[in-house]
Coordinates of C-alpha atoms in Angstrom, one line a residue:
Chain G
M1 CA 55.3 163.4 90.6
A2 CA 57.9 162.2 88.4
D3 CA 59.3 159.2 86.9
R4 CA 62.1 158.1 87.1
N5 CA 64.2 160.0 85.1
G6 CA 62.9 162.8 86.5
A7 CA 61.0 163.4 83.3
S8 CA 57.6 165.9 83.8
M9 CA 54.7 163.9 84.5
P10 CA 54.4 161.7 81.1
E11 CA 51.0 160.6 79.6
A12 CA 49.5 158.6 82.0
Q13 CA 49.1 154.2 81.3
M14 CA 46.3 154.0 82.7
Q15 CA 44.2 155.9 84.1
I16 CA 41.6 155.1 87.0
E17 CA 38.2 157.1 87.6
G18 CA 36.2 157.2 90.2
I19 CA 35.9 153.2 90.9
G20 CA 33.5 152.0 93.3
L21 CA 33.0 148.4 94.0
S22 CA 30.3 146.9 96.3
F23 CA 29.4 143.4 97.6
G24 CA 26.2 143.0 98.8
G25 CA 25.6 146.6 101.2
V26 CA 28.9 146.6 101.9
R27 CA 31.1 149.2 99.8
A28 CA 34.8 148.3 99.1
L29 CA 36.0 150.6 97.3
S30 CA 34.6 154.3 96.7
G31 CA 35.3 157.1 94.3
I32 CA 39.0 155.8 93.4
T33 CA 41.1 158.0 90.8
F34 CA 44.7 158.1 90.1
N35 CA 46.8 157.3 87.0
I36 CA 49.6 155.0 86.5
Y37 CA 52.2 156.4 84.9
P38 CA 54.4 154.4 82.2
S39 CA 58.3 153.0 83.6
T40 CA 57.3 153.3 86.8
I41 CA 56.4 151.8 89.9
Q42 CA 53.3 152.3 91.4
A43 CA 53.2 151.2 95.2
I44 CA 49.5 151.0 97.1
I45 CA 49.3 151.1 100.3
G46 CA 46.6 150.9 103.1
P47 CA 46.2 149.0 106.5
N48 CA 44.2 145.5 106.1
G49 CA 41.1 145.6 104.1
A50 CA 41.5 148.7 103.1
G51 CA 40.9 147.5 99.3
K52 CA 44.2 147.0 97.8
T53 CA 43.5 143.8 96.7
S54 CA 39.8 144.9 95.5
M55 CA 41.8 147.5 93.3
L56 CA 44.3 145.0 91.6
N57 CA 40.8 142.5 91.1
C58 CA 39.3 145.6 89.1
I59 CA 42.1 146.3 87.2
S60 CA 43.0 142.4 86.0
G61 CA 39.3 142.3 85.4
L62 CA 37.8 139.3 88.8
Y63 CA 35.9 141.9 90.1
K64 CA 33.3 144.4 87.6
P65 CA 33.5 147.6 89.5
Q66 CA 29.9 148.8 89.7
Q67 CA 30.7 152.6 88.9
G68 CA 34.1 154.4 87.1
Q69 CA 36.7 153.6 84.4
I70 CA 39.3 152.3 84.2
R71 CA 41.3 153.0 80.7
F72 CA 44.5 151.3 79.7
E73 CA 46.5 152.6 76.8
G74 CA 43.6 153.7 76.0
Q75 CA 41.3 150.5 75.7
N76 CA 38.5 150.5 77.9
L77 CA 39.0 147.5 80.6
I78 CA 35.9 147.6 82.5
G79 CA 33.5 144.3 81.5
R80 CA 36.1 142.2 79.7
A81 CA 36.9 138.9 80.7
P82 CA 40.6 138.2 83.0
H83 CA 41.8 136.4 79.4
E84 CA 41.3 139.0 77.6
I85 CA 42.5 141.8 79.7
A86 CA 46.0 139.4 79.8
R87 CA 46.3 140.1 76.4
L88 CA 46.2 143.4 76.9
G89 CA 49.3 142.9 78.0
I90 CA 48.3 143.0 81.8
A91 CA 49.9 140.6 84.3
R92 CA 49.6 139.8 87.9
S93 CA 51.0 137.7 90.4
F94 CA 48.4 137.1 93.9
Q95 CA 48.7 137.3 98.0
N96 CA 48.4 133.8 98.3
I97 CA 50.4 131.6 95.5
E98 CA 48.4 130.8 92.7
L99 CA 50.5 128.3 90.8
F100 CA 49.5 125.5 89.3
R101 CA 50.6 123.1 92.1
H102 CA 50.9 120.0 89.9
M103 CA 53.1 121.6 87.4
T104 CA 56.7 121.7 87.4
V105 CA 58.6 125.7 86.8
V106 CA 59.1 125.4 83.5
D107 CA 55.7 124.4 82.9
N108 CA 54.5 127.3 85.1
L109 CA 56.3 129.3 83.1
M110 CA 55.5 128.0 79.9
L111 CA 52.0 129.2 80.9
G112 CA 53.3 132.6 81.1
R113 CA 53.9 132.7 77.4
H114 CA 49.8 131.0 76.5
V115 CA 49.0 134.6 75.7
H116 CA 51.7 134.7 72.9
M117 CA 51.6 131.4 71.6
R118 CA 48.9 130.0 69.0
G119 CA 48.9 126.1 68.8
G120 CA 45.6 124.2 70.0
V121 CA 44.5 121.0 70.7
L122 CA 45.5 119.6 66.9
T123 CA 49.0 120.8 66.4
G124 CA 49.5 120.2 70.8
G125 CA 48.7 116.6 70.1
L126 CA 51.1 116.4 66.7
Y127 CA 54.0 118.1 68.3
W128 CA 55.3 118.1 64.9
G129 CA 56.9 121.2 62.4
P130 CA 55.0 124.2 63.4
G131 CA 53.5 123.1 66.4
Q132 CA 56.7 121.9 67.9
R133 CA 59.5 125.1 66.5
E134 CA 56.7 127.5 68.8
E135 CA 57.3 125.6 71.4
I136 CA 61.1 125.6 71.2
A137 CA 60.7 129.1 70.3
H138 CA 58.9 130.3 73.8
R139 CA 61.0 127.6 76.3
E140 CA 64.2 129.8 75.1
A141 CA 61.9 133.4 76.4
V142 CA 61.2 130.8 79.7
E143 CA 64.8 130.4 80.4
Q144 CA 65.6 134.5 80.1
V145 CA 63.3 134.1 83.2
I146 CA 64.7 131.2 84.6
D147 CA 68.4 133.1 84.2
L148 CA 66.8 137.1 85.8
L149 CA 65.1 135.1 88.8
E150 CA 67.8 132.8 89.6
I151 CA 65.6 129.7 89.3
Q152 CA 67.8 127.2 87.3
S153 CA 68.2 124.5 89.6
I154 CA 64.1 124.2 90.4
R155 CA 63.1 124.4 87.3
K156 CA 62.2 121.1 86.5
K157 CA 60.8 120.5 90.0
T158 CA 57.3 120.1 90.9
V159 CA 56.1 123.8 92.0
G160 CA 53.9 122.5 95.1
S161 CA 57.0 121.0 96.7
L162 CA 59.3 124.0 96.9
S163 CA 60.2 126.3 99.8
Y164 CA 57.2 129.3 100.0
G165 CA 60.1 132.2 98.9
L166 CA 60.2 129.9 95.8
Q167 CA 57.1 129.8 95.0
K168 CA 56.4 133.3 94.9
R169 CA 59.6 133.7 92.9
V170 CA 58.6 131.4 90.8
E171 CA 54.9 133.1 90.4
L172 CA 56.7 136.2 89.7
G173 CA 58.6 134.4 87.1
R174 CA 55.3 133.5 85.4
A175 CA 53.5 137.0 85.3
L176 CA 57.2 138.2 83.8
A177 CA 57.2 135.3 81.1
M178 CA 54.3 137.2 79.9
H179 CA 56.4 139.9 79.3
P180 CA 54.3 142.4 80.5
R181 CA 53.5 146.1 80.0
L182 CA 52.0 146.7 83.4
L183 CA 53.0 144.0 86.4
L184 CA 50.7 144.2 88.8
L185 CA 52.1 142.3 91.6
D186 CA 50.1 141.7 95.3
E187 CA 52.4 141.8 98.3
P188 CA 55.5 139.4 96.6
M189 CA 57.2 139.4 99.9
A190 CA 54.5 138.9 102.5
G191 CA 56.3 136.6 105.2
M192 CA 59.7 136.7 103.6
N193 CA 63.3 137.2 105.9
S194 CA 64.7 140.0 105.0
E195 CA 67.5 138.3 102.8
E196 CA 64.5 137.2 100.6
K197 CA 62.8 140.5 100.5
E198 CA 65.6 142.3 99.0
D199 CA 65.9 140.1 96.7
M200 CA 63.5 140.8 96.0
A201 CA 63.0 144.4 95.7
R202 CA 66.3 144.0 93.8
F203 CA 64.2 141.5 91.0
I204 CA 61.5 144.1 91.3
L205 CA 64.4 147.1 90.4
D206 CA 65.7 145.1 87.6
I207 CA 62.7 144.4 85.9
S208 CA 61.2 147.5 86.0
E209 CA 65.3 148.9 84.7
E210 CA 66.1 146.6 82.4
Q211 CA 62.4 146.2 80.9
R212 CA 60.9 149.8 81.4
T213 CA 57.8 147.1 83.1
T214 CA 55.3 149.2 84.9
I215 CA 54.6 147.8 88.1
V216 CA 51.7 147.8 90.6
L217 CA 52.6 146.9 94.0
I218 CA 50.8 146.2 97.4
E219 CA 53.2 145.7 99.8
H220 CA 52.9 146.1 104.1
D221 CA 57.1 146.7 104.5
M222 CA 57.2 150.6 104.5
G223 CA 61.0 150.4 104.5
V224 CA 60.4 148.5 101.1
V225 CA 57.8 150.5 99.9
M226 CA 59.0 153.9 100.3
D227 CA 62.8 153.1 98.5
I228 CA 62.1 151.8 95.8
S229 CA 58.3 153.5 94.2
D230 CA 58.3 156.0 92.3
N231 CA 54.6 157.3 93.3
V232 CA 52.5 155.5 96.0
A233 CA 48.4 155.8 96.4
V234 CA 47.0 155.1 100.1
L235 CA 43.9 153.7 100.9
E236 CA 41.5 153.4 103.8
F237 CA 38.1 152.0 103.9
G238 CA 37.9 152.0 100.5
Q239 CA 38.7 155.3 99.1
L240 CA 42.5 157.5 98.4
I241 CA 43.3 159.4 101.4
A242 CA 47.0 160.5 99.6
Y243 CA 49.0 160.0 96.5
G244 CA 52.2 161.5 95.4
T245 CA 55.8 160.5 96.1
P246 CA 56.9 158.4 99.2
A247 CA 58.5 161.8 100.4
E248 CA 55.0 163.7 100.3
V249 CA 53.1 160.6 101.4
K250 CA 55.3 160.2 104.4
A251 CA 54.9 163.9 105.0
N252 CA 50.9 163.8 104.9
P253 CA 49.6 164.2 108.1
A254 CA 46.0 162.1 106.8
V255 CA 48.5 158.9 106.0
I256 CA 50.3 159.3 109.4
A257 CA 47.1 159.3 111.6
A258 CA 45.1 157.0 109.6
Y259 CA 47.6 154.7 108.8
L260 CA 51.6 154.9 109.6
G261 CA 50.4 156.3 113.8
Q262 CA 47.3 153.4 113.9
E263 CA 50.7 151.0 113.6
H264 CA 52.5 152.2 116.5
S265 CA 50.0 153.1 118.4
Chain O
M1 CA 73.1 104.6 88.7
Q2 CA 71.9 107.6 87.1
S3 CA 74.0 111.1 87.9
G4 CA 72.7 113.0 85.8
T5 CA 71.5 113.7 81.8
F6 CA 73.0 116.8 80.6
H7 CA 71.2 118.1 77.5
S8 CA 72.4 120.6 74.6
T9 CA 69.4 121.6 73.2
Y10 CA 65.5 122.6 73.4
A11 CA 64.2 120.6 72.2
G12 CA 66.3 117.6 73.3
D13 CA 65.2 118.7 77.3
M14 CA 61.8 119.2 76.2
A15 CA 61.8 115.1 74.5
L16 CA 58.8 113.0 75.2
R17 CA 61.3 109.9 76.0
P18 CA 65.0 112.2 77.0
Y19 CA 66.5 108.8 78.5
W20 CA 68.7 106.1 76.6
P21 CA 66.8 103.3 79.4
M22 CA 63.2 105.3 78.2
R23 CA 64.3 104.7 74.2
I24 CA 65.2 101.4 75.0
R25 CA 62.0 100.3 76.8
I26 CA 59.7 101.4 74.4
I27 CA 61.5 99.7 71.7
L28 CA 61.1 96.7 73.9
I29 CA 57.4 97.1 74.1
I30 CA 56.7 97.6 70.6
A31 CA 58.7 94.7 69.6
I32 CA 56.0 92.7 72.3
M33 CA 53.5 94.3 70.9
L34 CA 54.1 93.5 67.6
L35 CA 54.8 89.6 68.2
F36 CA 52.6 89.7 70.2
P37 CA 49.5 88.4 68.3
W38 CA 51.3 85.6 66.7
F39 CA 51.7 83.7 69.8
G40 CA 48.3 84.6 72.0
N41 CA 45.6 82.4 71.7
R42 CA 41.9 84.0 70.8
Y43 CA 41.4 83.9 74.5
W44 CA 44.6 86.4 74.8
L45 CA 44.1 88.1 72.1
N46 CA 40.3 89.2 73.9
L47 CA 41.6 90.3 76.4
V48 CA 44.0 92.6 75.3
N49 CA 41.6 93.8 72.8
T50 CA 39.1 94.4 75.9
I51 CA 42.1 96.3 77.7
G52 CA 43.4 97.9 73.7
I53 CA 39.5 99.5 74.2
A54 CA 39.1 100.3 77.8
A55 CA 42.9 101.7 77.7
I56 CA 41.5 104.0 74.8
G57 CA 38.4 105.1 76.3
A58 CA 40.7 105.7 79.6
I59 CA 43.2 107.8 78.1
G60 CA 39.6 110.3 76.9
L61 CA 38.4 110.3 80.3
N62 CA 41.5 111.4 82.3
I63 CA 42.2 114.3 80.1
L64 CA 38.8 115.4 81.1
V65 CA 38.6 114.0 84.9
G66 CA 42.4 113.6 85.6
F67 CA 44.5 116.7 83.1
T68 CA 41.3 119.2 83.1
G69 CA 39.8 118.5 86.4
Q70 CA 36.4 117.9 85.1
I71 CA 34.5 115.2 86.7
S72 CA 32.1 113.4 83.9
I73 CA 29.9 110.5 84.8
G74 CA 28.6 110.1 81.2
H75 CA 31.4 109.3 79.6
A76 CA 30.1 106.0 78.8
G77 CA 27.1 107.6 77.1
F78 CA 29.5 109.9 74.8
M79 CA 31.2 106.2 73.9
A80 CA 27.4 105.3 73.3
V81 CA 27.2 107.8 70.1
G82 CA 30.5 106.8 68.8
A83 CA 29.2 102.9 68.8
Y84 CA 25.5 103.5 67.6
T85 CA 26.9 106.4 65.1
T86 CA 29.5 103.5 63.3
G87 CA 26.9 101.7 63.9
L88 CA 24.2 103.3 61.8
L89 CA 26.6 104.3 58.9
A90 CA 27.3 101.0 58.4
A91 CA 24.0 98.6 59.2
H92 CA 22.0 101.5 57.1
A93 CA 24.7 104.1 54.8
G94 CA 26.7 100.3 53.9
L95 CA 30.3 102.5 55.0
P96 CA 33.7 101.1 55.6
M97 CA 34.7 101.7 58.7
W98 CA 37.8 103.4 58.7
I99 CA 35.1 105.8 57.0
S100 CA 32.0 106.0 60.1
I101 CA 34.6 105.4 62.8
P102 CA 36.1 109.2 61.9
I103 CA 32.8 110.5 62.1
A104 CA 31.6 108.1 64.7
C105 CA 34.3 110.2 66.8
I106 CA 33.2 113.6 65.5
V107 CA 29.6 113.2 66.1
A108 CA 30.9 112.6 70.0
A109 CA 32.7 115.0 70.0
G110 CA 30.4 117.5 69.1
V111 CA 27.7 115.4 71.7
G112 CA 30.3 116.3 74.1
A113 CA 30.9 119.9 73.7
L114 CA 27.1 120.0 73.7
F115 CA 27.0 118.3 77.3
G116 CA 30.1 120.6 79.0
M117 CA 27.9 123.4 78.0
P118 CA 27.0 124.0 82.0
S119 CA 30.7 123.3 82.8
V120 CA 30.9 126.8 82.2
R121 CA 29.0 127.9 85.9
L122 CA 29.1 124.3 87.3
K123 CA 31.8 122.5 89.1
G124 CA 32.5 119.6 90.8
L125 CA 29.3 117.2 92.1
Y126 CA 27.5 119.9 91.1
L127 CA 29.2 119.9 87.1
A128 CA 29.1 115.8 87.7
I129 CA 25.4 116.0 88.4
A130 CA 24.3 118.0 85.0
T131 CA 26.8 115.0 83.0
L132 CA 24.8 112.3 84.8
A133 CA 22.2 114.2 82.9
A134 CA 23.9 114.3 79.4
Q135 CA 24.4 109.9 80.0
E136 CA 20.8 109.5 80.9
I137 CA 20.1 111.9 77.9
I138 CA 22.2 109.6 75.6
I139 CA 20.5 106.3 76.8
W140 CA 17.3 107.8 76.6
F141 CA 17.2 108.7 72.9
L142 CA 19.2 105.3 72.0
T143 CA 16.0 103.3 73.7
K144 CA 13.5 105.8 71.7
G145 CA 15.4 106.5 69.1
D146 CA 13.0 103.9 67.0
K147 CA 9.8 105.8 68.2
I148 CA 10.7 109.8 67.5
V149 CA 12.0 108.8 64.5
Q150 CA 8.9 106.9 63.5
M151 CA 6.6 109.9 64.7
A152 CA 8.7 112.6 62.7
T153 CA 8.5 110.7 59.7
G154 CA 5.2 109.1 59.9
D155 CA 6.4 105.5 58.8
R156 CA 5.5 103.5 62.1
R157 CA 8.1 100.3 60.5
A158 CA 10.8 102.2 60.3
V159 CA 13.1 100.7 62.5
F160 CA 17.2 102.4 62.8
F161 CA 18.2 101.4 66.4
G162 CA 15.8 98.8 67.5
E163 CA 17.0 96.1 70.3
S164 CA 20.4 95.9 69.6
L165 CA 22.6 96.9 66.1
S166 CA 24.2 94.0 64.0
I167 CA 27.0 95.4 62.2
P168 CA 27.2 94.0 58.7
P169 CA 30.8 92.5 58.5
A170 CA 31.9 93.7 55.7
A171 CA 31.5 97.1 57.1
N172 CA 35.1 95.9 59.3
N173 CA 37.1 97.2 56.1
V174 CA 39.7 99.3 56.7
F175 CA 41.2 101.3 53.6
G176 CA 39.4 99.1 50.8
I177 CA 41.4 96.0 52.4
A178 CA 38.7 93.4 54.2
L179 CA 39.2 91.8 57.8
K180 CA 38.0 88.1 56.7
G181 CA 39.1 85.3 59.2
N182 CA 40.1 85.4 62.6
N183 CA 38.5 89.0 64.2
D184 CA 40.4 88.8 67.5
F185 CA 43.6 88.7 65.1
N186 CA 43.0 91.1 62.9
F187 CA 41.2 94.0 65.5
Y188 CA 44.3 93.5 67.3
W189 CA 46.1 95.3 64.8
V190 CA 43.1 98.0 64.5
I191 CA 43.1 98.6 68.4
I192 CA 46.5 98.7 68.8
T193 CA 47.0 100.7 66.2
C194 CA 44.7 103.4 67.7
L195 CA 45.6 103.0 71.3
V196 CA 49.2 103.3 69.7
L197 CA 48.1 106.6 68.1
T198 CA 46.2 108.2 71.3
V199 CA 49.2 107.2 73.7
L200 CA 50.9 109.6 71.5
F201 CA 48.3 112.2 70.8
A202 CA 47.7 112.7 74.7
S203 CA 51.2 112.9 75.7
N204 CA 52.4 115.2 73.3
L205 CA 49.2 117.2 74.0
F206 CA 50.0 117.9 77.4
R207 CA 53.5 119.5 76.6
S208 CA 51.8 121.7 74.1
R209 CA 49.9 124.4 74.8
A210 CA 46.4 123.7 75.1
G211 CA 47.1 120.8 77.9
R212 CA 48.7 122.9 79.5
A213 CA 46.3 125.1 79.6
M214 CA 43.3 122.4 80.1
V215 CA 45.8 121.3 83.3
A216 CA 46.3 124.7 84.9
I217 CA 42.3 124.6 84.8
R218 CA 42.6 122.4 87.1
D219 CA 44.7 123.0 89.3
Q220 CA 43.9 126.7 89.4
D221 CA 41.7 128.0 87.4
I222 CA 41.2 132.0 88.5
A223 CA 45.5 132.2 88.1
A224 CA 44.8 130.8 84.5
Q225 CA 42.0 132.7 83.3
V226 CA 44.2 136.4 84.6
I227 CA 47.0 134.2 83.0
G228 CA 44.9 134.9 79.6
V229 CA 43.3 131.1 79.6
D230 CA 40.2 131.8 78.0
L231 CA 38.2 129.0 80.6
F232 CA 34.8 128.7 78.6
K233 CA 37.6 127.8 75.4
Y234 CA 39.4 124.8 76.7
K235 CA 36.8 123.2 79.4
L236 CA 34.8 122.4 76.0
L237 CA 37.8 121.2 73.8
A238 CA 39.0 118.8 77.0
F239 CA 35.1 118.0 76.8
A240 CA 35.3 118.2 72.8
T241 CA 38.4 116.2 72.7
S242 CA 37.7 113.8 75.6
S243 CA 34.5 112.4 73.7
F244 CA 36.5 112.0 70.1
I245 CA 38.4 109.8 72.2
A246 CA 35.3 108.1 74.4
G247 CA 34.4 107.9 70.8
L248 CA 36.9 106.1 69.2
A249 CA 36.9 104.0 72.1
G250 CA 32.7 103.2 71.5
A251 CA 33.2 102.6 67.8
L252 CA 35.9 100.2 67.9
M253 CA 33.9 98.3 70.4
A254 CA 31.2 98.0 68.1
H255 CA 32.5 96.8 64.8
Y256 CA 35.0 94.6 67.5
R257 CA 31.6 93.2 68.3
G258 CA 29.4 92.8 66.0
I259 CA 26.8 94.5 67.9
I260 CA 25.9 96.9 70.1
S261 CA 23.4 97.7 72.9
W262 CA 22.3 100.9 75.1
E263 CA 23.1 98.6 78.1
R264 CA 26.6 98.0 77.1
F265 CA 27.0 101.9 77.8
T266 CA 25.0 102.4 81.5
I267 CA 26.1 104.6 84.1
D268 CA 27.5 101.6 85.4
I269 CA 30.3 101.7 82.4
S270 CA 30.5 105.8 83.5
I271 CA 31.4 104.9 86.6
L272 CA 34.0 102.1 86.2
Y273 CA 35.9 104.2 83.6
L274 CA 35.9 106.1 86.5
S275 CA 37.4 103.6 88.8
M276 CA 39.9 102.8 86.2
I277 CA 40.9 106.1 85.9
I278 CA 41.1 106.4 89.7
I279 CA 42.7 102.9 89.6
G280 CA 45.3 103.3 87.2
G281 CA 46.3 107.2 88.1
L282 CA 44.8 110.5 87.7
G283 CA 46.9 112.8 85.0
S284 CA 49.1 110.2 84.1
V285 CA 48.2 108.9 80.3
S286 CA 50.6 105.3 81.1
G287 CA 48.1 105.2 84.5
S288 CA 44.8 104.7 82.3
I289 CA 46.1 102.2 80.6
Y290 CA 47.5 100.8 83.7
G291 CA 43.7 100.9 85.4
A292 CA 42.1 99.7 82.0
A293 CA 44.7 96.7 82.4
F294 CA 43.6 95.9 85.9
M295 CA 39.8 96.3 85.7
T296 CA 39.9 94.4 82.7
I297 CA 41.8 91.4 84.0
L298 CA 40.8 91.7 87.5
P299 CA 37.4 90.0 86.9
A300 CA 38.7 87.2 84.5
L301 CA 41.5 86.0 87.7
L302 CA 38.5 86.0 89.6
S303 CA 36.7 84.3 87.6
N304 CA 39.8 81.5 86.6
I305 CA 40.3 81.3 90.5
S306 CA 36.8 80.5 91.2
R307 CA 36.1 78.6 88.4
A308 CA 39.1 76.6 90.0
A309 CA 38.6 76.2 93.5
S310 CA 34.8 75.0 92.5
G311 CA 36.4 71.8 91.9
V312 CA 37.6 71.2 94.8
M313 CA 34.5 73.1 96.9
P314 CA 31.4 72.3 94.8
A315 CA 29.8 74.8 96.8
F316 CA 31.8 77.9 96.0
A317 CA 30.3 77.6 92.6
N318 CA 27.1 79.3 94.2
Y319 CA 28.8 82.2 95.5
L320 CA 31.0 83.0 93.0
P321 CA 29.1 86.4 91.6
Y322 CA 29.3 87.5 94.9
I323 CA 32.7 87.1 95.7
Q324 CA 33.8 88.4 92.7
Q325 CA 32.0 91.6 93.2
G326 CA 33.2 92.2 96.6
A327 CA 36.4 90.9 95.4
F328 CA 36.2 94.1 93.3
G329 CA 34.9 96.3 95.7
L330 CA 37.6 95.1 98.3
A331 CA 40.5 96.1 95.5
I332 CA 39.1 99.7 94.9
I333 CA 39.2 100.2 99.0
L334 CA 42.7 98.9 99.4
F335 CA 43.9 101.3 96.4
L336 CA 42.5 104.5 97.4
I337 CA 43.2 103.6 100.8
F338 CA 47.0 102.7 100.6
E339 CA 47.9 104.4 97.2
P340 CA 45.2 107.2 96.2
E341 CA 47.5 107.7 93.0
G342 CA 46.9 104.8 91.6
I343 CA 49.1 101.7 90.0
V344 CA 51.4 104.7 88.6
K345 CA 52.8 106.1 91.3
M346 CA 53.0 102.8 93.2
W347 CA 55.4 101.4 89.5
R348 CA 57.3 104.4 90.1
N349 CA 58.1 103.8 93.6
L350 CA 59.6 100.6 92.1
K351 CA 61.6 102.1 89.6
D352 CA 62.7 105.1 92.5
Y353 CA 63.3 101.2 94.6
F354 CA 66.3 99.8 92.1
R355 CA 67.5 102.8 90.7
L356 CA 69.0 103.4 94.5
W357 CA 69.4 99.9 95.2
P358 CA 71.1 98.8 97.2
F359 CA 71.3 101.8 98.9
S360 CA 67.3 102.2 98.9
Y361 CA 67.3 103.7 102.4

């Protein structure tokens, strides 16, 4: 296990310890334990229904696991509301695009700045002095994200009218506008053609390299996963069956049997 | 034909009226608003004042329903809180309206936030039923208020609410200037000022942080949470803001009419305001005004038409109320079928047509 620069084992940014989650009698996750290291790209793979999205939902506070702990930069996440976790610097995108469909691209990205702004109903309603200056300052931050993701031409478009690939990109942008320290991406390339996938992979690498953001990535395209990730965690039936560098995971017989093998059987 | 507008500053790009034709139109509207009362007779002034108050109320409701996505059928209840608070302060404490109306708005906001608490757990129809409870509890309190006060104080003659509440004309006083003489003319200025301030407030709110958070809750509440929006806080803020403006509309109505009774704030009125914003355009400030105008002018227009027709056909007069109600319902149904996005969308289509004219295909 090593980060991009080949330095050996830095301190973990997030520690996931013994996470167990069940819905009624169905066990979605059991005893999941692994670390996420700063400035790395951490992939989570596994067959459908393995519990990958449930894992992300536990991190972002949408699910409350019954067992275990998640610590992010020393702070316990379990029991915190999703908006409090966002304030700690964790952003995410969703598997099914969850954008604010009736708002423009700029407004969607401005919502990404929500945690960094303080304006309330009164300052907003007046839109004068400090309130206005804050809006303009954060618009600049949003424009940087727009430049990074090359979506200048659609910034005033309503999100609902955009194509699927562009919506995925805007959703990534909204998470990026938060300037997160940890970015959770749930299948950012699902349903894309190879050209769009290439663009998305390039953006993810750019974000990782330029902003040193830690990225947790759920993805089904094995080629992409093996190419861009530093560490891979493999889930099956709610259990962690392998963890390591892409090369280690690729050689792991349990993974081949459970996951790669099944796909070609 | 405009080919494009290019802004070189973010402030310019983020302005409410970024293009010069919009600014000219605003100047024209302001000029008409300033000139109108000098030419309009009392009938027209009364009609415009009624529209103005309805528009303020509709903007208040739209903030909650159209922008934040929280259905409320208790809006008339919150208006009643505003009307009765200012009415009681004027009638029993002798406060002038420029002091009592802001207090009434704050009280209405507080009551709104209180009854907004179920919105944390409830959505859609369930929340609608919870707000229906608010509506009925408030009306119950207004009709039984005197009995409660009598029981609490032991003074059986104490009368605060009564069957209806008269507001002393002396209360109609703005910053020490007494409003005397032509009531419609005087209140035109009060109402139009409040309407302009409400429009500016709401427009600004929804291009800044708090308003965006409310719209985010409407569009996708899970994503809003994950992006850092505190759902509870912003739903309550939406209820409070909406009720504050509802309270303003109710209070203005109280002072303008000079007499208030709970019958003006029943559930019918809540539904009427809901239909205003649906017909005008959900989630649109200007749509609220169009809807308020439409729903106020339509009954007046219908009664004028039928009065004219009854001269030709005397038998017609007997059916007048039924025809009016039927036409009213028909108008709403036609709107829902042909332009569910409301008058504001029709206006936009018309503008697009002329912008591209004569190549509008």
